[in-house]
Tab-separated table of C-alpha atoms and ligand atoms in Angstrom:
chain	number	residue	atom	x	y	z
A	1	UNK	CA	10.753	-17.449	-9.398
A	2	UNK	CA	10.346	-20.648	-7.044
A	3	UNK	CA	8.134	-23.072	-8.093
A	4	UNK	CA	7.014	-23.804	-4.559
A	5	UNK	CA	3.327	-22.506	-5.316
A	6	UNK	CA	1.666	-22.539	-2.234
A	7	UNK	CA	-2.571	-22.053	-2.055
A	8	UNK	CA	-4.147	-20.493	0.306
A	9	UNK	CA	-7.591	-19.573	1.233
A	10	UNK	CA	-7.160	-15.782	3.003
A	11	UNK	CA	-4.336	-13.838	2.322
A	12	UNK	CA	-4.180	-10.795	4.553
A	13	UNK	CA	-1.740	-7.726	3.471
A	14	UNK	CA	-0.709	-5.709	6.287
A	15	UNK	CA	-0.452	-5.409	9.752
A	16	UNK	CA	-2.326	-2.331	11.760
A	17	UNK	CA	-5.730	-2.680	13.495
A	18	UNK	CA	-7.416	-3.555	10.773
A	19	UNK	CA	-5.252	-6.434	9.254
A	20	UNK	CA	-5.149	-8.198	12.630
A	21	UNK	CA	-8.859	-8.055	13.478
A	22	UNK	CA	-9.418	-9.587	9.718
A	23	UNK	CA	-6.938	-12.534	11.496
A	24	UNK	CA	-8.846	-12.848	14.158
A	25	UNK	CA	-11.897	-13.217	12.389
A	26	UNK	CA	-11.117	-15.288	9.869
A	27	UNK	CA	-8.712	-17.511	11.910
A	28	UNK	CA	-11.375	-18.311	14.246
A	29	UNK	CA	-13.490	-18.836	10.903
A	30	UNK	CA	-10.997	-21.573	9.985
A	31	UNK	CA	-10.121	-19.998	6.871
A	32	UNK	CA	-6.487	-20.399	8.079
A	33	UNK	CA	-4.903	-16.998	7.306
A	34	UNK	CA	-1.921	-16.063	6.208
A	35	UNK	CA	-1.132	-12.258	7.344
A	36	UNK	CA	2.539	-10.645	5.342
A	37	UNK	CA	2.881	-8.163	7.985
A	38	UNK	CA	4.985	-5.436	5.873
A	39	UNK	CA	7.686	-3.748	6.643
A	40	UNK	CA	6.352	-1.803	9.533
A	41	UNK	CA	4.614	-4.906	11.957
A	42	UNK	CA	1.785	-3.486	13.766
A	43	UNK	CA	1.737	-0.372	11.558
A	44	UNK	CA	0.895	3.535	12.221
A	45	UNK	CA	0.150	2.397	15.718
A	46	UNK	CA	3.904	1.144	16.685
A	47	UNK	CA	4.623	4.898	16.100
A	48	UNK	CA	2.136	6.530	18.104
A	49	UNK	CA	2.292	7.079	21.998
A	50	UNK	CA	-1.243	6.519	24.265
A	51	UNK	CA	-4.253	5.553	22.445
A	52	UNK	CA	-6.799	7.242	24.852
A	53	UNK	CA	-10.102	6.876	22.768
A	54	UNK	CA	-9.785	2.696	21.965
A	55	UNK	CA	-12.880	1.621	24.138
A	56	UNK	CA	-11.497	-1.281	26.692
A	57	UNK	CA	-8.419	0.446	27.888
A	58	UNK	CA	-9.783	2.990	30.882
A	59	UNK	CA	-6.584	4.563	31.735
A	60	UNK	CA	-5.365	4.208	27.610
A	61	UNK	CA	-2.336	2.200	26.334
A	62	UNK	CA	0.745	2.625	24.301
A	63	UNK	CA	0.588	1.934	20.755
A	64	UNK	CA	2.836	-0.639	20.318
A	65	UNK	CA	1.581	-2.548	23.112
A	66	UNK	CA	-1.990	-2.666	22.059
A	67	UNK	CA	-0.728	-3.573	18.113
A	68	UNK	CA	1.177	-6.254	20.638
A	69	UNK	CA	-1.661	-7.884	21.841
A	70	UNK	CA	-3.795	-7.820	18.371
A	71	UNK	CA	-0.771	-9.791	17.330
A	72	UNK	CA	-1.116	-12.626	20.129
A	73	UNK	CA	-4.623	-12.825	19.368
A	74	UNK	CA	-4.070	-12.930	16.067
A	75	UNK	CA	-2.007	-16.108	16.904
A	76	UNK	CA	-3.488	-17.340	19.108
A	77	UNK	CA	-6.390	-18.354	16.561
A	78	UNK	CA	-3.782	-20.117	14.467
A	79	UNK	CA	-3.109	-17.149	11.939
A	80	UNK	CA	0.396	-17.511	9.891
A	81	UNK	CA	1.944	-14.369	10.342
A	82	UNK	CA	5.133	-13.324	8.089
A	83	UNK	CA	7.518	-10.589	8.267
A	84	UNK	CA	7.806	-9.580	4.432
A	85	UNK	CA	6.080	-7.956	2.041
A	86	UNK	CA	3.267	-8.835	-1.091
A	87	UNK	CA	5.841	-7.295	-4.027
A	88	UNK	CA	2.821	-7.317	-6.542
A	89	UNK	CA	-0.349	-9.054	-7.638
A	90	UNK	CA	-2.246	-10.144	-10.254
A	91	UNK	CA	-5.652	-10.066	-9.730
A	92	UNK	CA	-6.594	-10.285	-13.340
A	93	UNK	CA	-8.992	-13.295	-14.268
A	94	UNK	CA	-10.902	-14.975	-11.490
A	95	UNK	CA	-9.396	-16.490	-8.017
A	96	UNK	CA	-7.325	-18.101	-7.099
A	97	UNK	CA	-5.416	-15.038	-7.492
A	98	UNK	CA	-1.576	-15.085	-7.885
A	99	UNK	CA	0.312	-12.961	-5.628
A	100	UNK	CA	4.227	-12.936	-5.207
A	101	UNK	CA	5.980	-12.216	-1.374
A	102	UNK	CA	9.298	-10.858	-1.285
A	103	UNK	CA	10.218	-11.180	-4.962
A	104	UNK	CA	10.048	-14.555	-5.431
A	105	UNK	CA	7.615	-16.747	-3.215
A	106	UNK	CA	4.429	-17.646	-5.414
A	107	UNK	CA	0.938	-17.379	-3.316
A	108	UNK	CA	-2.309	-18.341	-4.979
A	109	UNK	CA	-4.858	-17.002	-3.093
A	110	UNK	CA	-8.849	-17.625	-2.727
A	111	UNK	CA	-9.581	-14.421	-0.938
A	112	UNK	CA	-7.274	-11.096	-0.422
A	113	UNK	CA	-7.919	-8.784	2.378
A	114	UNK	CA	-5.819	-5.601	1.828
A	115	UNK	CA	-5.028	-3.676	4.929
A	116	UNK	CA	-2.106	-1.850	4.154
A	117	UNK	CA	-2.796	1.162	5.613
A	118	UNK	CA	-1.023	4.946	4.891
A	119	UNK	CA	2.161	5.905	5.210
A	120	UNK	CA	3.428	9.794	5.808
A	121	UNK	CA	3.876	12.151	3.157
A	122	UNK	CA	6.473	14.622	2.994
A	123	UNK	CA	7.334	18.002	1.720
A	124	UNK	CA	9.449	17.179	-1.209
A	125	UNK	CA	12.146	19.919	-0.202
A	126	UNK	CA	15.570	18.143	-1.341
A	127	UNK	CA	17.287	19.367	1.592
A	128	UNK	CA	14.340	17.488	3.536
A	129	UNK	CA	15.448	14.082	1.804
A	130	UNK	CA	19.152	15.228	1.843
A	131	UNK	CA	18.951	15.344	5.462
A	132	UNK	CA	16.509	12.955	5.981
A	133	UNK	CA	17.696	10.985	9.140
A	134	UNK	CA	19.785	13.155	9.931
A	135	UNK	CA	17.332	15.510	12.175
A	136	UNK	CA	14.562	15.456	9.285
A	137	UNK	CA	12.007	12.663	10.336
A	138	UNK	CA	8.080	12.197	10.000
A	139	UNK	CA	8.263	10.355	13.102
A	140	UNK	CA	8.187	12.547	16.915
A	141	UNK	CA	7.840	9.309	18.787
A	142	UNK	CA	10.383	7.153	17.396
A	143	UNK	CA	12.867	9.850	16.604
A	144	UNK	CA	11.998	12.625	19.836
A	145	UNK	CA	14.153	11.007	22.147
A	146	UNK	CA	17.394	12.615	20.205
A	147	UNK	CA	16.409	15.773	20.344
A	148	UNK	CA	16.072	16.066	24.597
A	149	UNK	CA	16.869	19.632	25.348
A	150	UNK	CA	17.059	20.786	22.074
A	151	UNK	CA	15.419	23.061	19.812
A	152	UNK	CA	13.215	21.446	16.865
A	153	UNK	CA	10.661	22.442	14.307
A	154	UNK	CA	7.398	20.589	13.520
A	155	UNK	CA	5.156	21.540	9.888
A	156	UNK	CA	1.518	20.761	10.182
A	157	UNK	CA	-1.552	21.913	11.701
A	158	UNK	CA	-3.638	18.442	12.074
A	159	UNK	CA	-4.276	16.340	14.605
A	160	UNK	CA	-0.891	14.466	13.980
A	161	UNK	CA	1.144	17.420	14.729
A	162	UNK	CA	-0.809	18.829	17.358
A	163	UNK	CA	0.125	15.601	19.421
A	164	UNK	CA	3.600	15.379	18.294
A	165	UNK	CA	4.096	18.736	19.295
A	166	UNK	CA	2.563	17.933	22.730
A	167	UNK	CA	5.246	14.829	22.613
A	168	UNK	CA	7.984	16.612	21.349
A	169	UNK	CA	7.656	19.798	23.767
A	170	UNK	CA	7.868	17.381	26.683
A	171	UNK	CA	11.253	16.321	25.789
A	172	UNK	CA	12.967	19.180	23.872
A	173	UNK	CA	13.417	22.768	25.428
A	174	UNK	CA	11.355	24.857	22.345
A	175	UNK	CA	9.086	23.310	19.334
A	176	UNK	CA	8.333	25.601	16.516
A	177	UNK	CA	5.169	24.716	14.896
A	178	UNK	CA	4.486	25.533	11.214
A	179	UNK	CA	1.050	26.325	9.863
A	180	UNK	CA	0.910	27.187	6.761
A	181	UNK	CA	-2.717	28.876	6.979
A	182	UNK	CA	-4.085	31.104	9.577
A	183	UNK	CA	-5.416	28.545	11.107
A	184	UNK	CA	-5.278	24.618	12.790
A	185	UNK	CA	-7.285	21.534	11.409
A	186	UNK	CA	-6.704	19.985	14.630
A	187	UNK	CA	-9.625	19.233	16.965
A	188	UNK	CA	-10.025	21.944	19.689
A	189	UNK	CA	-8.605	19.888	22.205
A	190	UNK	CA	-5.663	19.250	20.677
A	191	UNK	CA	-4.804	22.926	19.637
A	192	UNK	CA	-6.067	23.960	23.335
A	193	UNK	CA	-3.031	21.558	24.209
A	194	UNK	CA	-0.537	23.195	21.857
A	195	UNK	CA	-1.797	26.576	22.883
A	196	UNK	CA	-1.655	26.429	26.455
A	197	UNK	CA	2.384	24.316	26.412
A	198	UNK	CA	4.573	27.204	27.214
A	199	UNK	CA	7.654	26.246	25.354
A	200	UNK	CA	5.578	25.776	21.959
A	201	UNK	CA	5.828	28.072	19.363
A	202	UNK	CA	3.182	28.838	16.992
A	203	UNK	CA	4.415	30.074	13.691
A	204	UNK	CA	1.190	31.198	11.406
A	205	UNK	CA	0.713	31.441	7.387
A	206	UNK	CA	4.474	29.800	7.309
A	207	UNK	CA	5.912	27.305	5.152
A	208	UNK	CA	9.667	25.420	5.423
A	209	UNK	CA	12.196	27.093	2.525
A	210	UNK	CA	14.691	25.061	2.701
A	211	UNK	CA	15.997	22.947	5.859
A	212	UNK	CA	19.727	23.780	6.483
A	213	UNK	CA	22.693	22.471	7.565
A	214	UNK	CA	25.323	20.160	6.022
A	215	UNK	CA	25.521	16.713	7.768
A	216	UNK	CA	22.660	16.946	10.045
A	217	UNK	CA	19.855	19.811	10.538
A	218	UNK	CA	21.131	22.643	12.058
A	219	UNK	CA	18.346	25.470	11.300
A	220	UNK	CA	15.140	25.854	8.809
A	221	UNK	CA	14.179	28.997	6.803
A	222	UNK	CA	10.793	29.759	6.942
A	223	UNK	CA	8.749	32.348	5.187
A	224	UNK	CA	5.266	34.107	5.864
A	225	UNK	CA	3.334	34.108	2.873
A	226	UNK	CA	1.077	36.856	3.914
A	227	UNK	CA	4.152	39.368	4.302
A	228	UNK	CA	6.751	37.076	1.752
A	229	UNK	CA	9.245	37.912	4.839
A	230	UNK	CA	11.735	34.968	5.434
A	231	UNK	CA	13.671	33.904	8.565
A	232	UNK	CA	16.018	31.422	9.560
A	233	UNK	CA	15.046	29.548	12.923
A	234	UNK	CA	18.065	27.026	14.395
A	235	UNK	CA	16.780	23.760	15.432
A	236	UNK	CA	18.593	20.798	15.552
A	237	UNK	CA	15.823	18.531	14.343
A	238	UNK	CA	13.037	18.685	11.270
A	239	UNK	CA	9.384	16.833	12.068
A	240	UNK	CA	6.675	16.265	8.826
A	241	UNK	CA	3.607	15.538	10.164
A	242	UNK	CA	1.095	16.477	7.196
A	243	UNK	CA	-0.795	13.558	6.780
A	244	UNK	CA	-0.706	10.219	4.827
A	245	UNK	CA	-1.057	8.482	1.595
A	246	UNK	CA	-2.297	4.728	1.209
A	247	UNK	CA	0.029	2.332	0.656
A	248	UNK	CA	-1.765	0.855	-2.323
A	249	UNK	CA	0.800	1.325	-5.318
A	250	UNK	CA	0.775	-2.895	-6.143
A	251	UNK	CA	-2.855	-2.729	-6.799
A	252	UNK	CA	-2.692	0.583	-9.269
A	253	UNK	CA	-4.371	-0.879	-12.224
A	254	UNK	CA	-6.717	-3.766	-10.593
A	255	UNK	CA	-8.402	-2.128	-7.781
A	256	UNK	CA	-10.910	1.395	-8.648
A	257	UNK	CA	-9.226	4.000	-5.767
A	258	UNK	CA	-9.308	8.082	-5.932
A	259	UNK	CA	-7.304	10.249	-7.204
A	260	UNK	CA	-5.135	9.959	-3.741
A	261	UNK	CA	-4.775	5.656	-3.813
A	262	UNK	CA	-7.190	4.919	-1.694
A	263	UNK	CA	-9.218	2.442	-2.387
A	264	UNK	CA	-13.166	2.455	-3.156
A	265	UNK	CA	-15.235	-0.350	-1.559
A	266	UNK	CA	-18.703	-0.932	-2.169
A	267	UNK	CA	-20.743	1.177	0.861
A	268	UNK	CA	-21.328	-0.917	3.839
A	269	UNK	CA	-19.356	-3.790	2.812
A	270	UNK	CA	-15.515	-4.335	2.355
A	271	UNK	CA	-15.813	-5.238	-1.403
A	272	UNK	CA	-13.304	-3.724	-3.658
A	273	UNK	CA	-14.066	-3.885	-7.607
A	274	UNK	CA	-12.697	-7.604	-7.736
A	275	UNK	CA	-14.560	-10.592	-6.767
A	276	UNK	CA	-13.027	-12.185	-3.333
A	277	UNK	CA	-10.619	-8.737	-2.658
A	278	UNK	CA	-12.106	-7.019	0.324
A	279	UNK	CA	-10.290	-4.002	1.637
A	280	UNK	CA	-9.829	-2.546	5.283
A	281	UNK	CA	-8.552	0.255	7.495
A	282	UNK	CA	-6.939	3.335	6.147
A	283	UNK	CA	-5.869	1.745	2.857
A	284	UNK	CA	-9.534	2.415	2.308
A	285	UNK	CA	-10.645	5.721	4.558
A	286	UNK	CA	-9.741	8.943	4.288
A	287	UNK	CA	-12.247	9.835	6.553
A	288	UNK	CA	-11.901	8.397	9.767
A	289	UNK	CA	-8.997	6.699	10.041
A	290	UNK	CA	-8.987	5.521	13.409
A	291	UNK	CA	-7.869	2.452	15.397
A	292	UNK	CA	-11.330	1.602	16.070
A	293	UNK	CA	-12.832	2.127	12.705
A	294	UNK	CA	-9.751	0.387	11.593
A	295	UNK	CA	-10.202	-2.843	13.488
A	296	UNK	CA	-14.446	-2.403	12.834
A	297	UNK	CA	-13.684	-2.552	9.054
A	298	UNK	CA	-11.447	-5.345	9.431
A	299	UNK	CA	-14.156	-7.365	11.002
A	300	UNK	CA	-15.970	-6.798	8.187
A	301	UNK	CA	-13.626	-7.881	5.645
A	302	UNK	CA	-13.375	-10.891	7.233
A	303	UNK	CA	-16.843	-11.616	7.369
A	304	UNK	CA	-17.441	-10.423	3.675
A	305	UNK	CA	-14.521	-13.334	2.467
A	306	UNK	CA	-15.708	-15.933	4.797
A	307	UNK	CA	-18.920	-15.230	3.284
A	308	UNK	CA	-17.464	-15.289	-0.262
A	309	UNK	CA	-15.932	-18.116	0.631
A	310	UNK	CA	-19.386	-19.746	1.351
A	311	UNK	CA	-21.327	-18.719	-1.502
A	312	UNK	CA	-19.118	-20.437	-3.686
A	313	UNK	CA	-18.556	-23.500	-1.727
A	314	UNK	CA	-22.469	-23.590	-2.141
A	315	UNK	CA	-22.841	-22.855	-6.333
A	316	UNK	CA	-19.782	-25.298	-6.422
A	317	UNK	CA	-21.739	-27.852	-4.513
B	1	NDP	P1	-4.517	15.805	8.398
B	1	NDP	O1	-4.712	15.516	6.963
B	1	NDP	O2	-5.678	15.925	9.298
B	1	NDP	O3	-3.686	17.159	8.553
B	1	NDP	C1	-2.570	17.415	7.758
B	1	NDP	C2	-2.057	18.792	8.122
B	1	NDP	O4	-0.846	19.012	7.395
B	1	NDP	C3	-3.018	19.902	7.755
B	1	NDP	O5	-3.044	20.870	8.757
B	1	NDP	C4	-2.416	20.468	6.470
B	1	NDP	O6	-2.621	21.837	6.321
B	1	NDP	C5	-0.951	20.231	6.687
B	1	NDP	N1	-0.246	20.096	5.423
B	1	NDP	C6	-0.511	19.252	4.391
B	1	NDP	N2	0.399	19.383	3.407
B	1	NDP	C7	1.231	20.357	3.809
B	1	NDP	C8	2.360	20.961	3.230
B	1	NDP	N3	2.826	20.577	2.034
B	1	NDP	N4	2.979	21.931	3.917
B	1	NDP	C9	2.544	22.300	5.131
B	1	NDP	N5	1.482	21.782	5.749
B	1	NDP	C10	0.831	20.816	5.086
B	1	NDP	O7	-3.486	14.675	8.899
B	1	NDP	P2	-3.176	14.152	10.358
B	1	NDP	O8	-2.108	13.160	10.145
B	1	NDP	O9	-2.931	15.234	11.300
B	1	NDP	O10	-4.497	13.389	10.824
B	1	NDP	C11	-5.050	12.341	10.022
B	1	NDP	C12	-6.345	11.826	10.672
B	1	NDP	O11	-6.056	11.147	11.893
B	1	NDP	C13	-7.311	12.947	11.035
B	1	NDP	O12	-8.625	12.511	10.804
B	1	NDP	C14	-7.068	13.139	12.513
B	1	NDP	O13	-8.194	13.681	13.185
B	1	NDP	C15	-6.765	11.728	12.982
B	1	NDP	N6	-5.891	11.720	14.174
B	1	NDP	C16	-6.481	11.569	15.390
B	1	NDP	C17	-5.721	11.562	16.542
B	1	NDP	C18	-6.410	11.365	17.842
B	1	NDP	O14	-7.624	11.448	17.884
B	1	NDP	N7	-5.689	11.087	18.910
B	1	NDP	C19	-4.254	11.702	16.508
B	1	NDP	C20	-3.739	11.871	15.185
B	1	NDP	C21	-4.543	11.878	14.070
B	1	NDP	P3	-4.070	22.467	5.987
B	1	NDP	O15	-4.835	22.397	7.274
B	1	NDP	O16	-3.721	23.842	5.568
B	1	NDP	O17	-4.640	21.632	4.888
């Protein structure tokens, strides 16, 4: 460990919507924030295509270049923004609170705002980690592109998959998407869209056997549990898009969360269980998860530590 403890007043952990607007906030607060942007800068965003419902952006705007321009605000305010990760934390005892970046560097922190969103989950077929990269991704945006004029599969039935499958059916020549019930979660619009795209496939009651092929995807096997009959579709590439988990693992143990990580705030506010940790965006909602609501509670964890922050400063005083 380095003994270069460094003390801060407003640690921010993550990246999205949600971690930026807490910069923005609490930069122009002068509580001089320092933002570890994870391993994924700008988060869930950065791997989306248009954002069509953020208000402010009439004719919408790519995700990455809106996560672009929280950033320069961000900075522009003065906020410290690092490319690394919080490894773990202790937020045992009262604050400062010690935190540790990238294995080694030693943070003491007055306030914590925890915006480390979700990340996707996956099947847990082996073949789907075997052959992950290799034509399995959780990604259509990023990974779409490799697939042009080819045939993939997508599993899922939310909102997620409804637009990858949009995405995906605009660059490949046939998507096969696989619902495992009878039915989409999707919002009507989006499974209108799936619907009514010609070279979509919609495969009911079906879930992924096994993915196939040796060094990259060459096919999937796919059963119908209503009839327990099995086929073998040939695609060259695997999507997972069946929702998220939090990314809250290095607070297991500190922080109350459900059964699923995330992580329970006081209603209304941004307060965790621990005095001066506030947490924001989808680390925290399993509900709405949505850029807006995102950036909204982010605002609000800002406020809530600069707030703290006061308090103090006045029983201290
Ligand atoms: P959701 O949790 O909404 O949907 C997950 C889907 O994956 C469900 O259909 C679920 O099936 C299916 N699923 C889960 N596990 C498995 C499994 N093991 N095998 C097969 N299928 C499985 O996640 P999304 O990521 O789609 O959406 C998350 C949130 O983000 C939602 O609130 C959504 O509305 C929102 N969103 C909004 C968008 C927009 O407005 N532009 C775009 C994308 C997301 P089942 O239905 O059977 O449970």
């Amino acid at each position: 460990m380095s003994n270069n403890v460094e003390h801060i007043e407003c640690l921010i952990v993550g990246s999205g919507p949600a971690g930026y607007t807490a910069a923005i906030y609490s930069a122009r607060a002068d509580m001089k924030p320092v933002m570890y942007a994870g391993m994924q800068p700008g988060g869930q965003l950065t791997i989306t295509t248009d954002v069509e419902n953020y208000p402010g952006y009439p004719e919408g705007i790519m995700g990455p270049e809106m996560m672009e321009l929280f950033r320069k605000q961000a900075e522009r305010f003065g906020t410290d923004i690092r490319y690394g990760m919080i490894t773990s934390v202790d937020f045992s005892g009262k604050p400062p609170y010690k935190v540790i970046a990238d294995e080694t560097h030693e943070i003491l922190a007055d306030t914590v705002i925890i915006a480390t969103g979700a990340s996707a989950k996956w099947l847990g077929l082996s073949s789907e980690e075997r052959l992950n990269g290799r034509g399995v991704s959780a990604c259509a945006v990023c990974d779409g592109f490799f697939f042009r004029g080819k045939d993939v599969a997508i599993v899922g039935a939310g909102d997620t998959a409804c637009e990858e499958a949009s995405y995906l059916a605009k660059i490949c020549s046939k998507v096969y998407m696989i619902v495992r019930r009878d039915e989409f979660r999707a919002s009507k619009a989006m499974v209108h869209r799936v619907q009514n795209t010609p070279n979509i496939e919609i495969l009911f009651n079906s879930e992924t056997e096994e993915i196939l092929g040796e060094q990259k995807v060459e096919a999937a096997r796919i059963k119908n549990n209503k009839t327990g009959e099995s086929k073998t579709i040939d695609v060259q590439g695997f999507f997972v898009a069946i929702g998220h988990k939090p990314n809250t693992d290095i607070f297991k143990g500190f922080l109350d969360m459900d059964e699923t990580g995330y992580l329970k705030t006081i209603p209304g506010t941004s307060k965790t269980n621990i005095e001066g940790v506030f947490a924001c965006g989808d680390a925290q909602d399993k509900v709405y998860r949505q850029a807006v609501t995102a950036a909204g509670s982010g605002c609000m964890a800002a406020l809530d530590a600069e707030r703290y922050i006061a308090a103090k400063a006045d029983t201290t005083a």
